[in-house]
Structures are given as C-alpha cells and as structure tokens.
Amino acid sequence: MDLFGFFRKPIPCGDPEWNGLAFDIDDPRIPEAIRAAASSMYQLGMAMYFHATTQGGEWWLMDGDNIVEAFWLE
C-alpha cells in the first residue's frame, strides 16, 4: 500500500521567531486569509498573537488573557 500524498505538509503562516508576539489586526505580516477571517470578530483592544507550532503556526485573536479564536492555513 502506497501512502504517498496521505499526509499533508504543514503550511507555514509566520516566522517561528514571532512566537508570543502581539500584532495589530492590520499588520501585513499576518496572512491575508487569516486577517480577513479575524477582522469579522475583532473589537477594539484585541490583538493577534503568533504561536509557532510544528504544523506551521497559529494566529490567536486575544482579548486580554482570553483566546477568542485561533486561525491557521490549510
């Protein structure tokens, strides 16, 4: 049995050196698809944080210490 193509490769969506850093919602370093999805939930005072993962990274929309939503590229 050939498993070629069975596993998806991670899609990087940020620099691992950005891990834990806060970004404004309109920062061009945030991928456009993620900015568009997050902007519908965004409210004044929230920030986007990058979290480096082995799957390519996640962007978290945070309201203070609370995660509102997590975003990644597929």
mmCIF file of C-alpha atoms in Angstrom:
data_model
loop_
_atom_site.group_PDB
_atom_site.id
_atom_site.type_symbol
_atom_site.label_atom_id
_atom_site.label_comp_id
_atom_site.label_asym_id
_atom_site.label_seq_id
_atom_site.Cartn_x
_atom_site.Cartn_y
_atom_site.Cartn_z
ATOM 1 C CA MET A 1 0.000 0.000 0.000
ATOM 2 C CA ASP A 2 1.395 3.371 -1.034
ATOM 3 C CA LEU A 3 0.753 6.222 1.412
ATOM 4 C CA PHE A 4 2.112 8.911 -0.883
ATOM 5 C CA GLY A 5 0.012 12.030 -0.510
ATOM 6 C CA PHE A 6 -1.798 10.662 2.549
ATOM 7 C CA PHE A 7 -0.239 13.202 4.915
ATOM 8 C CA ARG A 8 -0.478 16.934 4.304
ATOM 9 C CA LYS A 9 2.592 19.090 4.686
ATOM 10 C CA PRO A 10 2.217 21.982 7.126
ATOM 11 C CA ILE A 11 1.729 25.427 5.599
ATOM 12 C CA PRO A 12 3.924 27.990 7.356
ATOM 13 C CA CYS A 13 1.975 31.137 8.243
ATOM 14 C CA GLY A 14 4.577 33.059 10.230
ATOM 15 C CA ASP A 15 8.163 33.200 11.425
ATOM 16 C CA PRO A 16 8.916 30.990 14.472
ATOM 17 C CA GLU A 17 10.855 33.953 15.916
ATOM 18 C CA TRP A 18 7.497 35.776 16.240
ATOM 19 C CA ASN A 19 6.310 33.225 18.832
ATOM 20 C CA GLY A 20 4.373 35.036 21.571
ATOM 21 C CA LEU A 21 4.499 38.469 19.923
ATOM 22 C CA ALA A 22 1.417 40.670 19.591
ATOM 23 C CA PHE A 23 0.431 42.190 16.229
ATOM 24 C CA ASP A 24 -2.178 44.740 15.181
ATOM 25 C CA ILE A 25 -5.008 43.246 13.116
ATOM 26 C CA ASP A 26 -3.872 45.210 10.043
ATOM 27 C CA ASP A 27 -0.212 44.114 10.237
ATOM 28 C CA PRO A 28 0.911 42.887 6.776
ATOM 29 C CA ARG A 29 2.887 40.005 8.358
ATOM 30 C CA ILE A 30 -0.423 38.297 9.176
ATOM 31 C CA PRO A 31 -1.539 36.258 6.127
ATOM 32 C CA GLU A 32 -4.404 37.952 4.269
ATOM 33 C CA ALA A 33 -6.789 34.994 4.674
ATOM 34 C CA ILE A 34 -6.257 34.998 8.442
ATOM 35 C CA ARG A 35 -6.628 38.790 8.708
ATOM 36 C CA ALA A 36 -9.896 38.631 6.767
ATOM 37 C CA ALA A 37 -11.331 35.878 8.982
ATOM 38 C CA ALA A 38 -10.207 37.537 12.230
ATOM 39 C CA SER A 39 -11.422 41.009 11.263
ATOM 40 C CA SER A 40 -15.071 39.912 11.499
ATOM 41 C CA MET A 41 -14.550 39.087 15.208
ATOM 42 C CA TYR A 42 -12.095 41.844 16.038
ATOM 43 C CA GLN A 43 -13.021 44.530 18.570
ATOM 44 C CA LEU A 44 -11.028 47.497 19.830
ATOM 45 C CA GLY A 45 -8.417 46.396 22.357
ATOM 46 C CA MET A 46 -7.903 42.912 20.899
ATOM 47 C CA ALA A 47 -4.601 41.749 19.406
ATOM 48 C CA MET A 48 -3.341 38.931 17.199
ATOM 49 C CA TYR A 49 -0.592 36.731 18.658
ATOM 50 C CA PHE A 50 1.536 34.260 16.719
ATOM 51 C CA HIS A 51 2.139 30.808 18.196
ATOM 52 C CA ALA A 52 4.801 28.688 16.478
ATOM 53 C CA THR A 53 3.825 25.018 16.023
ATOM 54 C CA THR A 54 5.264 22.029 14.183
ATOM 55 C CA GLN A 55 2.253 22.282 11.836
ATOM 56 C CA GLY A 56 3.239 25.723 10.539
ATOM 57 C CA GLY A 57 1.947 28.077 13.226
ATOM 58 C CA GLU A 58 -1.290 29.554 14.504
ATOM 59 C CA TRP A 59 -2.544 33.101 14.927
ATOM 60 C CA TRP A 60 -4.603 33.727 18.057
ATOM 61 C CA LEU A 61 -7.096 36.558 18.364
ATOM 62 C CA MET A 62 -6.826 37.561 22.017
ATOM 63 C CA ASP A 63 -8.993 39.745 24.221
ATOM 64 C CA GLY A 64 -6.729 40.386 27.185
ATOM 65 C CA ASP A 65 -5.816 36.931 28.511
ATOM 66 C CA ASN A 66 -8.676 35.167 26.694
ATOM 67 C CA ILE A 67 -8.357 33.415 23.339
ATOM 68 C CA VAL A 68 -11.283 34.454 21.151
ATOM 69 C CA GLU A 69 -10.319 32.255 18.179
ATOM 70 C CA ALA A 70 -7.296 30.502 16.660
ATOM 71 C CA PHE A 71 -6.504 30.666 12.927
ATOM 72 C CA TRP A 72 -4.132 28.720 10.656
ATOM 73 C CA LEU A 73 -3.643 27.980 6.978
ATOM 74 C CA GLU A 74 -4.661 24.640 5.475
#
